[in-house]
Structure formats: C-alpha cells, structure tokens
CSV table of C-alpha atoms in Angstrom, one decimal:
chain,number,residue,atom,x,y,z
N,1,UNK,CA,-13.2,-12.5,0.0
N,2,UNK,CA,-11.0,-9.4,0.0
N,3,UNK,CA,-8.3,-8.0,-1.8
N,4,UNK,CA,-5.1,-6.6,-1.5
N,5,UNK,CA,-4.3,-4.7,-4.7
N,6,UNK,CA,-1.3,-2.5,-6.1
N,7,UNK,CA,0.2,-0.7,-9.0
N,8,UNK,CA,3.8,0.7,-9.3
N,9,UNK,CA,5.3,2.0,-12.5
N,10,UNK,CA,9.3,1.2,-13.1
N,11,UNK,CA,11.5,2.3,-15.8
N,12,UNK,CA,13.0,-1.2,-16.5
N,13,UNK,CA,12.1,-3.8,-19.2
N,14,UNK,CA,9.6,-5.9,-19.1
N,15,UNK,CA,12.4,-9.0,-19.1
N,16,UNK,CA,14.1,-7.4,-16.5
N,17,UNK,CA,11.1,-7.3,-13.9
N,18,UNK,CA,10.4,-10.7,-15.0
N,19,UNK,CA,13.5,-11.6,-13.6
N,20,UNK,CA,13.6,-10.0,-11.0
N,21,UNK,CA,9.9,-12.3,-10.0
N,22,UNK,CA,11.3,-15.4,-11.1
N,23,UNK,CA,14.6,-15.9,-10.0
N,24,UNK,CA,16.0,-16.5,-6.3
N,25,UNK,CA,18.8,-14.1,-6.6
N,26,UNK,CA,16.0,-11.4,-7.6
N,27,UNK,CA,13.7,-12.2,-5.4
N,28,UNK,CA,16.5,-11.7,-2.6
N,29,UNK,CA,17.1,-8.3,-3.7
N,30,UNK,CA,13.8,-6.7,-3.1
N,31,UNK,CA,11.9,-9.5,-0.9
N,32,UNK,CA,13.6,-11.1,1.4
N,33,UNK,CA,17.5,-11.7,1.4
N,34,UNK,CA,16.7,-15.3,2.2
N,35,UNK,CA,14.9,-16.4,-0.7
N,36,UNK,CA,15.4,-20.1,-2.2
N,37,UNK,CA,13.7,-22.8,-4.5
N,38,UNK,CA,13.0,-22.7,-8.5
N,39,UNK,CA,10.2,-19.6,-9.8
N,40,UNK,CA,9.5,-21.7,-12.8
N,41,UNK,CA,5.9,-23.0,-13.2
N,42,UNK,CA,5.9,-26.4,-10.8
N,43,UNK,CA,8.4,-24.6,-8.9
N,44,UNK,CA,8.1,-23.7,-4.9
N,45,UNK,CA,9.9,-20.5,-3.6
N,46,UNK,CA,11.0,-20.3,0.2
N,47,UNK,CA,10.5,-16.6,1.5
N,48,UNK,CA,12.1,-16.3,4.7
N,49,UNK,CA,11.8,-13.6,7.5
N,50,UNK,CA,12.9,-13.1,10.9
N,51,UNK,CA,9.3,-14.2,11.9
N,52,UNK,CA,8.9,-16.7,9.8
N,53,UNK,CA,7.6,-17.3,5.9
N,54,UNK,CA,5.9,-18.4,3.2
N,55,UNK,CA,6.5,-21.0,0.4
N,56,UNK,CA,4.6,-20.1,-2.5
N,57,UNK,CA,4.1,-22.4,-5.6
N,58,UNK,CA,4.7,-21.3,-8.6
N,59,UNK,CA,1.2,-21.7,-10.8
N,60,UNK,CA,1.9,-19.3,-13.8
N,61,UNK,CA,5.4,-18.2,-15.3
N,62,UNK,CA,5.4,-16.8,-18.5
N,63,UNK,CA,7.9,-14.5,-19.2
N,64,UNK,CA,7.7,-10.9,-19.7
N,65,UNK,CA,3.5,-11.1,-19.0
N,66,UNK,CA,2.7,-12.9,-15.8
N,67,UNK,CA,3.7,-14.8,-12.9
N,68,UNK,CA,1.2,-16.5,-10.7
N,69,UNK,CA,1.8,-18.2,-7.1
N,70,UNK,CA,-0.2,-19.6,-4.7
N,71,UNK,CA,0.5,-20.0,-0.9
N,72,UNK,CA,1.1,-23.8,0.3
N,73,UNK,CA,3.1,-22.8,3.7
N,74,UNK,CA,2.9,-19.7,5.9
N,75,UNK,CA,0.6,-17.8,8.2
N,76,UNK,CA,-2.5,-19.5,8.5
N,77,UNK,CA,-4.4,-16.2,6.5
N,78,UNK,CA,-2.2,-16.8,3.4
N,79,UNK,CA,-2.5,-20.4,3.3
N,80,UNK,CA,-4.4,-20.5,-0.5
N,81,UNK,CA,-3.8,-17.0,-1.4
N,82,UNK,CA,-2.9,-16.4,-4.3
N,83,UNK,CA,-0.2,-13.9,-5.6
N,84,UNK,CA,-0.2,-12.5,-9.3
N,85,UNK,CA,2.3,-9.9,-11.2
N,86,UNK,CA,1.1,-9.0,-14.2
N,87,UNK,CA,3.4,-6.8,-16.6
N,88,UNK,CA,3.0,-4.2,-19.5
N,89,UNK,CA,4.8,-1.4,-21.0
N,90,UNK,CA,3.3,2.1,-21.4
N,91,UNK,CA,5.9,4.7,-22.5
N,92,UNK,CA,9.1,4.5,-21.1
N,93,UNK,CA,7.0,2.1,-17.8
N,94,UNK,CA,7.2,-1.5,-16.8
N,95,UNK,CA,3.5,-1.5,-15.0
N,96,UNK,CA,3.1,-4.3,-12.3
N,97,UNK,CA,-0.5,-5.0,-11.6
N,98,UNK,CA,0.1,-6.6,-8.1
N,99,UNK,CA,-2.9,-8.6,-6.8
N,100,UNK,CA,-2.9,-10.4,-3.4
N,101,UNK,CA,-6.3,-12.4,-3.3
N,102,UNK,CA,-8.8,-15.0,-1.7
N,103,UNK,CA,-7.8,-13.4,2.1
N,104,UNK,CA,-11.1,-14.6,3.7
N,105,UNK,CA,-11.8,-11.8,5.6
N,106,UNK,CA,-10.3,-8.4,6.0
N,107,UNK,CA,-8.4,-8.8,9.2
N,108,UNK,CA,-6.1,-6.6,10.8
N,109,UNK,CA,-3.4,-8.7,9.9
N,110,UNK,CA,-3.9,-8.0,6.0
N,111,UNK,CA,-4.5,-4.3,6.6
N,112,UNK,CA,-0.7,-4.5,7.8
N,113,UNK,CA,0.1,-6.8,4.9
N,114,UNK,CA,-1.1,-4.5,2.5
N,115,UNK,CA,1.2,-1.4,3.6
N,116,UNK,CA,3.9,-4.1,3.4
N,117,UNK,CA,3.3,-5.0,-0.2
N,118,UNK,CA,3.3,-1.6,-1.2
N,119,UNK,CA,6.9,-0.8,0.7
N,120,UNK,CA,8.5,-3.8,-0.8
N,121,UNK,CA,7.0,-2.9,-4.4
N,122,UNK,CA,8.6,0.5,-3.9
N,123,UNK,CA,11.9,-1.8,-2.8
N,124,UNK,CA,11.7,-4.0,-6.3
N,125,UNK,CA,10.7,-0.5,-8.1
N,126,UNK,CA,14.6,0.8,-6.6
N,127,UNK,CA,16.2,-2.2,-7.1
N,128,UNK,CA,15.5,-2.2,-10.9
N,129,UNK,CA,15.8,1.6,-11.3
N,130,UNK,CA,18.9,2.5,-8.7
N,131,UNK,CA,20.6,-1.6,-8.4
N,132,UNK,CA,19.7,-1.3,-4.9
N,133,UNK,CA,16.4,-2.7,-3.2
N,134,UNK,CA,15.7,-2.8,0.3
N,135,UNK,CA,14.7,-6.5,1.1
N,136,UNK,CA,14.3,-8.6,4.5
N,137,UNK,CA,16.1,-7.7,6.8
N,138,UNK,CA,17.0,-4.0,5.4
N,139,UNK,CA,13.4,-3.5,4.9
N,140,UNK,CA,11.3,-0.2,6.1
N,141,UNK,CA,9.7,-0.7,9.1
N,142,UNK,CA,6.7,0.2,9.5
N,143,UNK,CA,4.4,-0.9,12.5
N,144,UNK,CA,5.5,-2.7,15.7
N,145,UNK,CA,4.7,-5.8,13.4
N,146,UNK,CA,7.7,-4.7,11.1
R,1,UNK,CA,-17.6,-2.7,-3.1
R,2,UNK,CA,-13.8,-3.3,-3.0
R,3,UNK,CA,-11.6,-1.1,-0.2
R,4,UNK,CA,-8.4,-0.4,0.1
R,5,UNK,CA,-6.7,-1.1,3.8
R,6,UNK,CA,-3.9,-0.7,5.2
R,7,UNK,CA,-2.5,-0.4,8.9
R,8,UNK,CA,1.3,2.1,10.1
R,9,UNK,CA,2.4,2.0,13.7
R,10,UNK,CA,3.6,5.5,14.7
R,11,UNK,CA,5.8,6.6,17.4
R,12,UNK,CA,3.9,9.2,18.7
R,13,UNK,CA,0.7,10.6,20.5
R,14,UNK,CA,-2.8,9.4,19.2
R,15,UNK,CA,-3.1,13.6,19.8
R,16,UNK,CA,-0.4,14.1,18.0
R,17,UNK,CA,-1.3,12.2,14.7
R,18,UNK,CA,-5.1,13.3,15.4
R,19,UNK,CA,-3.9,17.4,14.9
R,20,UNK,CA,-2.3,15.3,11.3
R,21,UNK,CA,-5.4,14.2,10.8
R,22,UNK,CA,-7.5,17.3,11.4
R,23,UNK,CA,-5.9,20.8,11.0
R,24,UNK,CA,-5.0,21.8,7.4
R,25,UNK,CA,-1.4,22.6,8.9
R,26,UNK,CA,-1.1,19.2,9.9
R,27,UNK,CA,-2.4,17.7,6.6
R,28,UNK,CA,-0.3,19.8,4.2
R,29,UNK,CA,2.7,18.5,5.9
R,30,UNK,CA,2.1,14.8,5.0
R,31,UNK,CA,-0.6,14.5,1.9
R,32,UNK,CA,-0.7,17.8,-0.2
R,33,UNK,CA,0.9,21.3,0.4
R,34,UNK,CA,-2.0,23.0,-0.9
R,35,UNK,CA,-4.6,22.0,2.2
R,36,UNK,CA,-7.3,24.3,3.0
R,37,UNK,CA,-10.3,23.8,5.0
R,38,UNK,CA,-12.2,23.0,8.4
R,39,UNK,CA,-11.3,19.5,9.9
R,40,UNK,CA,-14.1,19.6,12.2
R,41,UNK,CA,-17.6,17.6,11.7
R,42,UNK,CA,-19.4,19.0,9.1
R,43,UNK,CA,-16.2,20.7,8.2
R,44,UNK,CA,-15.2,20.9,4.1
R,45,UNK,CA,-11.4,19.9,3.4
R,46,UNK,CA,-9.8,21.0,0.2
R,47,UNK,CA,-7.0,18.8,-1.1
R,48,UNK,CA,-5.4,20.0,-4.4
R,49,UNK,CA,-2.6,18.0,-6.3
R,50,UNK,CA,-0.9,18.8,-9.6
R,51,UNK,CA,-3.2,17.2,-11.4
R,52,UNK,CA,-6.5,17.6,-9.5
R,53,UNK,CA,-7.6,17.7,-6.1
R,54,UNK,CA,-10.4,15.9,-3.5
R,55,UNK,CA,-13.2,17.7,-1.1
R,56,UNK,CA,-13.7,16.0,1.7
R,57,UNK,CA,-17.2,16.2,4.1
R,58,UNK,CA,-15.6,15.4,7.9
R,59,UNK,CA,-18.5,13.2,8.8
R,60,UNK,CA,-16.5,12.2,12.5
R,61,UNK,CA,-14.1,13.2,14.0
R,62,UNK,CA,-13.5,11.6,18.3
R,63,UNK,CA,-10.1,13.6,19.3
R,64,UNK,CA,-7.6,10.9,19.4
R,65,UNK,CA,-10.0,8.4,18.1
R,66,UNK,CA,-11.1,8.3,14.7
R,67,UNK,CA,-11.7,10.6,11.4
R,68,UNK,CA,-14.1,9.9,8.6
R,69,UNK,CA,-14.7,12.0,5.4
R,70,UNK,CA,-16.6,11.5,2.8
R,71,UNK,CA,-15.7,12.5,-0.6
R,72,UNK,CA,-17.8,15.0,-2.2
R,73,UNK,CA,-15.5,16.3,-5.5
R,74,UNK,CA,-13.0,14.5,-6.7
R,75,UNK,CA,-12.3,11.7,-9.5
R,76,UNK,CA,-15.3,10.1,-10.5
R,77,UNK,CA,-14.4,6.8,-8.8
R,78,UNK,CA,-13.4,8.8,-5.8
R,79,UNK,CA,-17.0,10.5,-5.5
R,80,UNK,CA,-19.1,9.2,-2.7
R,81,UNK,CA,-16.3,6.7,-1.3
R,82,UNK,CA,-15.2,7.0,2.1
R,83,UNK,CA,-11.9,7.6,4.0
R,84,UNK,CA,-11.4,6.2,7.6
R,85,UNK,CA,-9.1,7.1,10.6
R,86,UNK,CA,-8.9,4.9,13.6
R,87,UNK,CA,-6.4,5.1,16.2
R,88,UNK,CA,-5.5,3.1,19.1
R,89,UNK,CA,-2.2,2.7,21.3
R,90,UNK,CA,0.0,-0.2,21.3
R,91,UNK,CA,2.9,0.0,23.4
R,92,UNK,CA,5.0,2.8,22.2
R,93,UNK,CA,2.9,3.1,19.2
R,94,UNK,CA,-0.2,4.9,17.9
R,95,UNK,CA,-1.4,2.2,15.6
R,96,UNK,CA,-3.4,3.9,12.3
R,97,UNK,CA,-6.3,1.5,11.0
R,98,UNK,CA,-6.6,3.3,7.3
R,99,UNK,CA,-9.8,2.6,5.0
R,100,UNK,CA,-10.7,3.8,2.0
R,101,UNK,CA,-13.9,2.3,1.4
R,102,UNK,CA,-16.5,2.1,-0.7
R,103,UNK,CA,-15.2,1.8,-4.4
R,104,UNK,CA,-17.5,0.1,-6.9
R,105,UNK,CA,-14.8,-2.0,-8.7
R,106,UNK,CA,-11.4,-2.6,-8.7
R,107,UNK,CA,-10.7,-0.4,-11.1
R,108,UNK,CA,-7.0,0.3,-12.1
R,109,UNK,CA,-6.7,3.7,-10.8
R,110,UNK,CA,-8.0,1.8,-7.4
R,111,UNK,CA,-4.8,-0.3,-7.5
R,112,UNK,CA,-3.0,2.7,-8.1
R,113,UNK,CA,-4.5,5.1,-5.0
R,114,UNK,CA,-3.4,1.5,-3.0
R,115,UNK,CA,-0.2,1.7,-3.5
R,116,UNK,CA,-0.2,5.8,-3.0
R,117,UNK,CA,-1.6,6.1,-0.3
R,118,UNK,CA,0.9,3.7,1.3
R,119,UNK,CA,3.4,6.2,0.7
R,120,UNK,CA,1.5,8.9,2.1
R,121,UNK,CA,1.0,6.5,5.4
R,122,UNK,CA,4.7,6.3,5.4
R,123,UNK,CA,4.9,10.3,4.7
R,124,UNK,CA,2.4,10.4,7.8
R,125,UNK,CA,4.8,8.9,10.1
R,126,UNK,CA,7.9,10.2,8.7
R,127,UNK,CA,6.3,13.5,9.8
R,128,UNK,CA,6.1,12.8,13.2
R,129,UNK,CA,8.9,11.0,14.4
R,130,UNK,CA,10.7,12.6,12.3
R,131,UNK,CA,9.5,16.3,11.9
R,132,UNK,CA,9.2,15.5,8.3
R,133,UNK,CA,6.8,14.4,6.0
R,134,UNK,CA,6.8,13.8,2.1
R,135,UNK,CA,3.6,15.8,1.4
R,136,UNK,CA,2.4,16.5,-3.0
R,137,UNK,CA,4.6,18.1,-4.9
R,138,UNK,CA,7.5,16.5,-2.8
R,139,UNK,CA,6.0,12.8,-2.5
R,140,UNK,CA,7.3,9.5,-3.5
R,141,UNK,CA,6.6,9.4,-7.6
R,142,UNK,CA,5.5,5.1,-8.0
R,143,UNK,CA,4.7,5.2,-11.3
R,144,UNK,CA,3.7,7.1,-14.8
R,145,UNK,CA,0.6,8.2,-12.6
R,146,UNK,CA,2.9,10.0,-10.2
C-alpha cells in the first residue's frame, strides 16, 4: 500500500480551516465548485468534476483537530481510500497534515493524483489567506488528465 | 521505504525539458538560482537554497528519456534517496513521471518535500511554456518551512 502525503502551512485559524473541510460551501471554494452533502461524522460529501467524482464518507469530524473520510463512490483506485486533515498551530501557522492512503499500488493514475492534491492544497491555502481559492472548474491544469 | 510521486504534462519537447533536467542553466531556472555542476553520468550537481542545499550523483541520464541522481549531501533524510526523471510523449504533451524514492519513513519533512516539489513541477512547466519558471528564492512559499 502506498501513500500520497502533503503538508501546507496557512495563516488562518485552526476553526477556520476546519471549516473550510467540513462544510459544502467550503469545500466548493477550494475543491470543486460542485460540492454537496453534510461533512459531519455519518455524513457523505459529493465531489463533482467535469470527469466525474467521488463521494466520500465522513468517518472523523472533530473540530479544530481532524477530519477523516473514506471513499464509498469514485474511480475504482479510490474506492476505500481514505482521506485525513489533520490540524495544529505552530506560530502564526494552521499546519495541514494531508494523507491520501490505502492506494493499492502506485499507479500512474496516483502519481497524477498526487500533484493534484498538492495544487488544490495550495488552492484551500489562497482561499483562507487571499478569500479566493481556485476550485473545479477554475483549477490549475496540469497534465492532459487536468 | 515510502516515495513521493507525482506526474505534470508539459507542452513541450522531451529535448526541451531534458536540457531542464540536465544543464545547470536549465535547472536554475525552475528549482534553485544557485545551480552549479555537471548533469552528465557520473556528473556532481550542486543545489543550494536559503537554508541549505542538495548534491546530487547523475547516475543516468538517456537524452529525452530519463534522469536519475542520487543524493550524496543533503538533509539527513535526503542522504542516499533517489530522484527520478522519465519522460514520454503524449499527444501534444511531454508527460514527466517524477520519483523521489527511497525515504525510510514518512517522516514530516517527507510530507513537506511532497508538497514542494509539486510546486517546483509546476515551476518546471511554467518555465517552458511559458519562458518562466519559479525557481528558490522566487518560489511558491507553502508553509512556515518555505
């Protein structure tokens, strides 16, 4: 089993980053614009690109620390991933500890996925520090994947 | 052993993003302004940063095909890892297969490099579509850890 893995630093609050993971409205600010469904524990979130999407279920929500889903609808390589955010402050930064894990094997399509993660990290690290993110469909291309 | 992976599509020549890959002009443009060194097999590149730097041993490097350095100085973590190159055309695109292999755990500065170096991809392709790039001191800051 391989791992995607990230950190991003962001001069928010820890309640505002939290949001910003749990809520539709945040989510479609730095994810995708079509974003819909409930980020509370229990809860499923519907991601949706111009390709297609994932619904993740929200295993772990607890605010200001960690949020926790895992994969039930998508490309057949994410189906039973699981996606954790895990926050803490250090100085004047919100740290996200961004871990995509249980791909099976390291295919070409999570080498691509990986890149993707970090461009839309840098798109929630914007929308907290400038109000603007860049999510689907506004997102920075970059492959002939998208 | 954990790696970090990632893959950029690049609208350009696999000989154009080779000479990125392999002269010290081409890599001071995208990764670090202060480059020095031989690109060739059994070549040494220098890489300095603000707050440090990386030696790299060119183990391969196929024109148009694929790079692979070792690093011989560097972080602890970094020392003895392994940074590959692969290139391949896809329709209009070069397609970069990036690895940087070979790290013992998943250690947080790991998670960090991730997410830097997926800048630096983007800093590599900016460079040559656009005649551009976003090379150290003048790359995208992610966190506290620059």
């Amino acid at each position: 089993m391989v791992d995607i893995l990230h950190r991003v630093g962001i001069t928010a609050s820890r309640d505002a980053v939290y949001r910003a993971l749990t809520t539709p409205e945040g989510l479609a600010a730095w994810w995708t614009s079509d974003t819909r469904g409930d980020g509370a524990p229990g809860g499923v979130l519907e991601f949706r690109f111009e390709p297609g999407g994932f619904d993740m279920k929200v295993l772990e929500a607890q605010p200001a620390e960690r949020v926790l889903w895992e994969v039930i609808d998508g490309p057949e390589e994410w189906i039973g991933t699981q996606i954790s955010w895990d926050l803490r402050t250090e100085g004047d930064f919100t740290i996200v500890m961004f871990g995509h894990q249980g791909w099976r094997e390291p295919v070409e399509f999570m080498h691509h996925c990986s890149t993707k993660w970090a461009t839309f990290l840098m798109s929630l690290k914007s929308l907290l520090e400038t109000g603007t993110g860049a999510p689907a469909p506004y997102d920075v291309k970059i492959s002939d994947w998208h």
